[in-house]
Amino acid sequence: MGTFVRILVAGLAIALAVAFKNYRDLSAPAPLPNLDNNAYWGPGEPKDYKANDAVVPYDIGVAPELIADLHAQLSRPLRLQEPLEGVGFEYGFNSKELRKVINYWRDSYLPKWSEREQYLKKFPHFQTTIQGLKIHFLHVKPQKVEGKKVLPLLLMHGWPGSVREFYELIPLLTTPSASSEYVFEVIAPSLPGYGWSQGSSKTGLGVAQVAVIMRNLMLRLHFDKFVIQGGDWGALIGSNVASLFPENVLAYHSNMCTNNSPVSNIKLILSSLFPGFFIDSQHAVFYKGIGSIFVHILEEFGYAHIQATKPDTIGSALAHNPVGLAAYILEKFSTWTNAEYKHLEDGGLSKRFTYDALLDNIMIYYVTNSITTSVRLYSESMNKAQLALNLDSVKVQAPTGCAHFLHELAHTPDSLLKDKFVNLIHTTHYTEGGHFPAFEIPEKLYTDFRNFVNKLEN
Amino acid sequence: MKCLIVFGLIVAFVGAFIGFGYLKFTELTRPLPKPQLDANRYWGPGDGKNYVPDKKIYDFNLQVPQAEIDDLRQQLNRTLRLTAPLDGVNFEYGFNSHALEQFVEYWRDNYLTKWSTREAYFNSLRQYTTEIQGLRIHFIHERASEEAAATKKVYPVLLLHGWPGSVREFYEFIPILTMKSNITDYAFEVVAPSLVGYGWSDAATRTGFNAAEMATVMRNLMLRLGHKEFLVQGGDWGSIIGSNIATLYPENVLGYHSNMCLLNSPLAILKGIYANYFPEKYLPSRFFIEHHFPIWEKYMYLLQESGYFHLQATKPDTIGAALNSNPVALAAYILEKFQTSTGPGLNKDFGAIITVYTLEAVLDNLMVYYLTNSATTAGRFYAENVAKPYRDLQLDRVQTPVPMGCARFRNDLPSVTDWQLRDKFPNLKHSRYFQQGGHFAALEMPPMLFNDFIEFVENIGLDKL
């Protein structure tokens, strides 16, 4: 690590010098990029596209043949290699644990699939076509309102998640509580290319363009003003919606607030060297410094690297490969929930989740065959064209709440977040929880979100 | 007076700064002494306390049970659920799923049907196994032909493959090396092993089996076969392992030839950036600038192509599980590299792989990974080589007196210049640029590689040694 950090610091010092010179240009408020709010993403020619505004109930039922085929695949002898001696999850998903997961999937989970399917159906599912793509979403209204103010909430997942992450959170959001005058009407879409939402046929559907689709979805449902909550890609899409369409966004809450502007990245380097200026000392443990963050990202981002450059290769590799898909996705639920779980032979998966819940999420990727379109979001978002939009430098005016859960991949100090989220009215630090708090500790996330909303002045 | 003091202080400060910078620079760039490795380290299962080495050499014959072939065919016959490429996209987003469907179809309906001829082709080169440091090592061992042995100067050569290659890469190369040729006085006795963790060689069961350990095992293999002095040729990992053998065991290496000349020492990197601005000064001809520069474009290219490297270097067991579990997965992942190796012009083309190689050759190679279920252990090699114990060896900074030869093929990964190579290989005897050819030179153009190899060998002046 010493060598890496030395090289990194040298390179960053040069970058710093250059950046300082261009500080004024870099820190100027960026103009809103010009995005086509009606871009067509479906198959064929745009001119042949006949828009359809209908919102129709959607049946997520899975054909029994698919389940039977999956069972047959999981029954094949596993061709896994024994882990190296003394290794937990340091080399990736431990094959001993993978064997356990596959056996459970086949022998315990699939036999009760109709139960799981019923569970997934417990919220109303819909589809509507936005810009040529069928977008799936859950639409959950509060059963009782009891005099509370109903706020529409756009709730967005990321990768390798799905709407399933929100199944224990949604009842909390849609049930009136004595602790708040608000209750929420939840719209939880599958991102385009994820779950039951159609993937783009055209190149260019990056995180900015997804924000346009999500906002159009809310308008389609007659929500002109709404609150946003998201993590992972959901956080980035949400922040983009707030940047692009401030007139529609009442408030933005995220469990992964980031500021990726050039100035913020420079400040991040400085905050490693001079933490006192940037970080509240009582939360020092959250802010590990750029050397540590860099090493951690390097270790954990192999998947992002390949997804950003060869999405169709890795997509084809995982497409009808349930064993591979399980290893690839569940690895994240281990390490991103707590990096220390890497040293456990079972990856700590059952410490915070049930196999049923984890497999529900895997099933969504598997039955919808969406792994390839899901990973394309990386290549579409990490390229020159997206960077040129400079959305990272556009400020968010909406009242913002940021929840920091300790075991998240990395944290951006609040002082840097304030540069982008100029109305940061709520920030919290939790010493438990990781990258998937809605899935892992829904009550905590709900409470934090509710506390944030309570601070809003309407 | 004050002026003098201020001036003196400035001079002192600048001097100290320059001095410090110089010290740091030399610290980072000076050559390092050769590290000592335990050349008998046990790598088999268990603790090796009661390990009694089995030095016998056993015949190896590939005989795949028909049931396995049938099962593979069945797996390839599942309805594919691949996603169509985005409009207008060929291979820019990775291996094209339409192309993948075609490969799978050919593999299932054509290739597997004639598997017995492919198996016979595998067995057309004599192969064996022997145990080195607790690991069973599979290798091809072809002696020079009778004619060649009678009339030529015969030297042993160790051929080393890489990832996602295998000994299959050398099947058209080896007969040229062992035959009596009209264009040279030399012929060769070839040893081509499957790397540890690849093909039919065992894999290590403990962490730490990196390219230095691999070099030791391969050198010990040559000693086992009675060759105390030998030539080494390799590309990809084979090139790095070969370089390590030449560095750690120079007394055993007559000459080291590489078709992927990389060097990643701090000095080499700095020199590369510097030479980027004065390329003509450091290259034999303007024609070859594009092999190395503009350097930022080369870095971007590497970034674009190294997702697999990053993944295998950090989570080899995850991606390994995916590749081992599904032959279509293995095909997509490995064929992507063959597609890219066809070069920037061809690699948009669906037929590129067939144009440059044959379907049979590429599928033969894929079968090696499939039949041996080695995707995980092959990937682990990446993790071991980015780990601290290997990085700390800093082998790129250790000089070796062994004669070196470098062949640079235009469409391969970017190599370093002779100016950089000489810092590690002061005895750089041979260097050539090819304006065609890619990463799998032995498979793509074996006669060209042979020509280059013998030119290097003739340069060394072996019989005068």
PDB file of N, CA, C and O in Angstrom, chain A residues 213-233:
ATOM      1  N   ILE A 213     -36.121  10.075 -17.720  1.00  0.00           N
ATOM      2  CA  ILE A 213     -37.191   9.075 -17.783  1.00  0.00           C
ATOM      3  C   ILE A 213     -37.944   9.007 -16.457  1.00  0.00           C
ATOM      4  O   ILE A 213     -39.178   8.948 -16.422  1.00  0.00           O
ATOM      5  N   MET A 214     -37.208   9.024 -15.359  1.00  0.00           N
ATOM      6  CA  MET A 214     -37.843   8.901 -14.052  1.00  0.00           C
ATOM      7  C   MET A 214     -38.731  10.109 -13.757  1.00  0.00           C
ATOM      8  O   MET A 214     -39.820   9.980 -13.194  1.00  0.00           O
ATOM      9  N   ARG A 215     -38.258  11.271 -14.147  1.00  0.00           N
ATOM     10  CA  ARG A 215     -39.085  12.455 -13.936  1.00  0.00           C
ATOM     11  C   ARG A 215     -40.328  12.394 -14.807  1.00  0.00           C
ATOM     12  O   ARG A 215     -41.427  12.737 -14.370  1.00  0.00           O
ATOM     13  N   ASN A 216     -40.162  11.928 -16.057  1.00  0.00           N
ATOM     14  CA  ASN A 216     -41.316  11.785 -16.936  1.00  0.00           C
ATOM     15  C   ASN A 216     -42.302  10.767 -16.386  1.00  0.00           C
ATOM     16  O   ASN A 216     -43.522  10.915 -16.547  1.00  0.00           O
ATOM     17  N   LEU A 217     -41.793   9.749 -15.724  1.00  0.00           N
ATOM     18  CA  LEU A 217     -42.674   8.763 -15.094  1.00  0.00           C
ATOM     19  C   LEU A 217     -43.536   9.433 -14.039  1.00  0.00           C
ATOM     20  O   LEU A 217     -44.758   9.222 -13.989  1.00  0.00           O
ATOM     21  N   MET A 218     -42.910  10.236 -13.205  1.00  0.00           N
ATOM     22  CA  MET A 218     -43.678  10.906 -12.156  1.00  0.00           C
ATOM     23  C   MET A 218     -44.725  11.845 -12.772  1.00  0.00           C
ATOM     24  O   MET A 218     -45.860  11.913 -12.294  1.00  0.00           O
ATOM     25  N   LEU A 219     -44.354  12.552 -13.835  1.00  0.00           N
ATOM     26  CA  LEU A 219     -45.319  13.436 -14.492  1.00  0.00           C
ATOM     27  C   LEU A 219     -46.466  12.612 -15.074  1.00  0.00           C
ATOM     28  O   LEU A 219     -47.640  13.019 -14.999  1.00  0.00           O
ATOM     29  N   ARG A 220     -46.109  11.444 -15.640  1.00  0.00           N
ATOM     30  CA  ARG A 220     -47.148  10.582 -16.217  1.00  0.00           C
ATOM     31  C   ARG A 220     -48.175  10.236 -15.149  1.00  0.00           C
ATOM     32  O   ARG A 220     -49.363  10.122 -15.400  1.00  0.00           O
ATOM     33  N   LEU A 221     -47.701  10.040 -13.914  1.00  0.00           N
ATOM     34  CA  LEU A 221     -48.600   9.659 -12.826  1.00  0.00           C
ATOM     35  C   LEU A 221     -49.218  10.866 -12.139  1.00  0.00           C
ATOM     36  O   LEU A 221     -49.777  10.747 -11.052  1.00  0.00           O
ATOM     37  N   HIS A 222     -49.076  12.012 -12.771  1.00  0.00           N
ATOM     38  CA  HIS A 222     -49.666  13.277 -12.304  1.00  0.00           C
ATOM     39  C   HIS A 222     -49.048  13.772 -11.001  1.00  0.00           C
ATOM     40  O   HIS A 222     -49.729  14.403 -10.190  1.00  0.00           O
ATOM     41  N   PHE A 223     -47.789  13.471 -10.806  1.00  0.00           N
ATOM     42  CA  PHE A 223     -47.075  14.038  -9.661  1.00  0.00           C
ATOM     43  C   PHE A 223     -46.132  15.125 -10.171  1.00  0.00           C
ATOM     44  O   PHE A 223     -45.068  14.840 -10.699  1.00  0.00           O
ATOM     45  N   ASP A 224     -46.552  16.389  -9.991  1.00  0.00           N
ATOM     46  CA  ASP A 224     -45.711  17.486 -10.441  1.00  0.00           C
ATOM     47  C   ASP A 224     -44.624  17.802  -9.435  1.00  0.00           C
ATOM     48  O   ASP A 224     -43.586  18.355  -9.785  1.00  0.00           O
ATOM     49  N   LYS A 225     -44.931  17.472  -8.176  1.00  0.00           N
ATOM     50  CA  LYS A 225     -43.935  17.732  -7.137  1.00  0.00           C
ATOM     51  C   LYS A 225     -43.810  16.483  -6.273  1.00  0.00           C
ATOM     52  O   LYS A 225     -44.815  15.915  -5.852  1.00  0.00           O
ATOM     53  N   PHE A 226     -42.583  16.092  -6.025  1.00  0.00           N
ATOM     54  CA  PHE A 226     -42.381  14.854  -5.294  1.00  0.00           C
ATOM     55  C   PHE A 226     -41.055  14.894  -4.548  1.00  0.00           C
ATOM     56  O   PHE A 226     -40.185  15.727  -4.814  1.00  0.00           O
ATOM     57  N   VAL A 227     -40.950  13.958  -3.615  1.00  0.00           N
ATOM     58  CA  VAL A 227     -39.724  13.763  -2.853  1.00  0.00           C
ATOM     59  C   VAL A 227     -38.973  12.592  -3.481  1.00  0.00           C
ATOM     60  O   VAL A 227     -39.582  11.730  -4.117  1.00  0.00           O
ATOM     61  N   ILE A 228     -37.663  12.588  -3.323  1.00  0.00           N
ATOM     62  CA  ILE A 228     -36.851  11.501  -3.890  1.00  0.00           C
ATOM     63  C   ILE A 228     -36.027  10.858  -2.783  1.00  0.00           C
ATOM     64  O   ILE A 228     -35.486  11.561  -1.910  1.00  0.00           O
ATOM     65  N   GLN A 229     -35.953   9.533  -2.795  1.00  0.00           N
ATOM     66  CA  GLN A 229     -35.013   8.823  -1.920  1.00  0.00           C
ATOM     67  C   GLN A 229     -34.294   7.776  -2.763  1.00  0.00           C
ATOM     68  O   GLN A 229     -34.903   7.076  -3.571  1.00  0.00           O
ATOM     69  N   GLY A 230     -32.973   7.688  -2.579  1.00  0.00           N
ATOM     70  CA  GLY A 230     -32.256   6.671  -3.337  1.00  0.00           C
ATOM     71  C   GLY A 230     -30.878   6.366  -2.801  1.00  0.00           C
ATOM     72  O   GLY A 230     -30.276   7.163  -2.077  1.00  0.00           O
ATOM     73  N   GLY A 231     -30.393   5.171  -3.173  1.00  0.00           N
ATOM     74  CA  GLY A 231     -29.024   4.767  -2.882  1.00  0.00           C
ATOM     75  C   GLY A 231     -28.413   4.216  -4.147  1.00  0.00           C
ATOM     76  O   GLY A 231     -29.117   3.914  -5.113  1.00  0.00           O
ATOM     77  N   ASP A 232     -27.089   4.091  -4.149  1.00  0.00           N
ATOM     78  CA  ASP A 232     -26.377   3.565  -5.322  1.00  0.00           C
ATOM     79  C   ASP A 232     -26.769   4.367  -6.576  1.00  0.00           C
ATOM     80  O   ASP A 232     -26.813   5.596  -6.522  1.00  0.00           O
ATOM     81  N   TRP A 233     -27.098   3.718  -7.689  1.00  0.00           N
ATOM     82  CA  TRP A 233     -27.513   4.488  -8.878  1.00  0.00           C
ATOM     83  C   TRP A 233     -28.719   5.351  -8.562  1.00  0.00           C
ATOM     84  O   TRP A 233     -28.875   6.447  -9.098  1.00  0.00           O
TER      85      TRP A 233
END
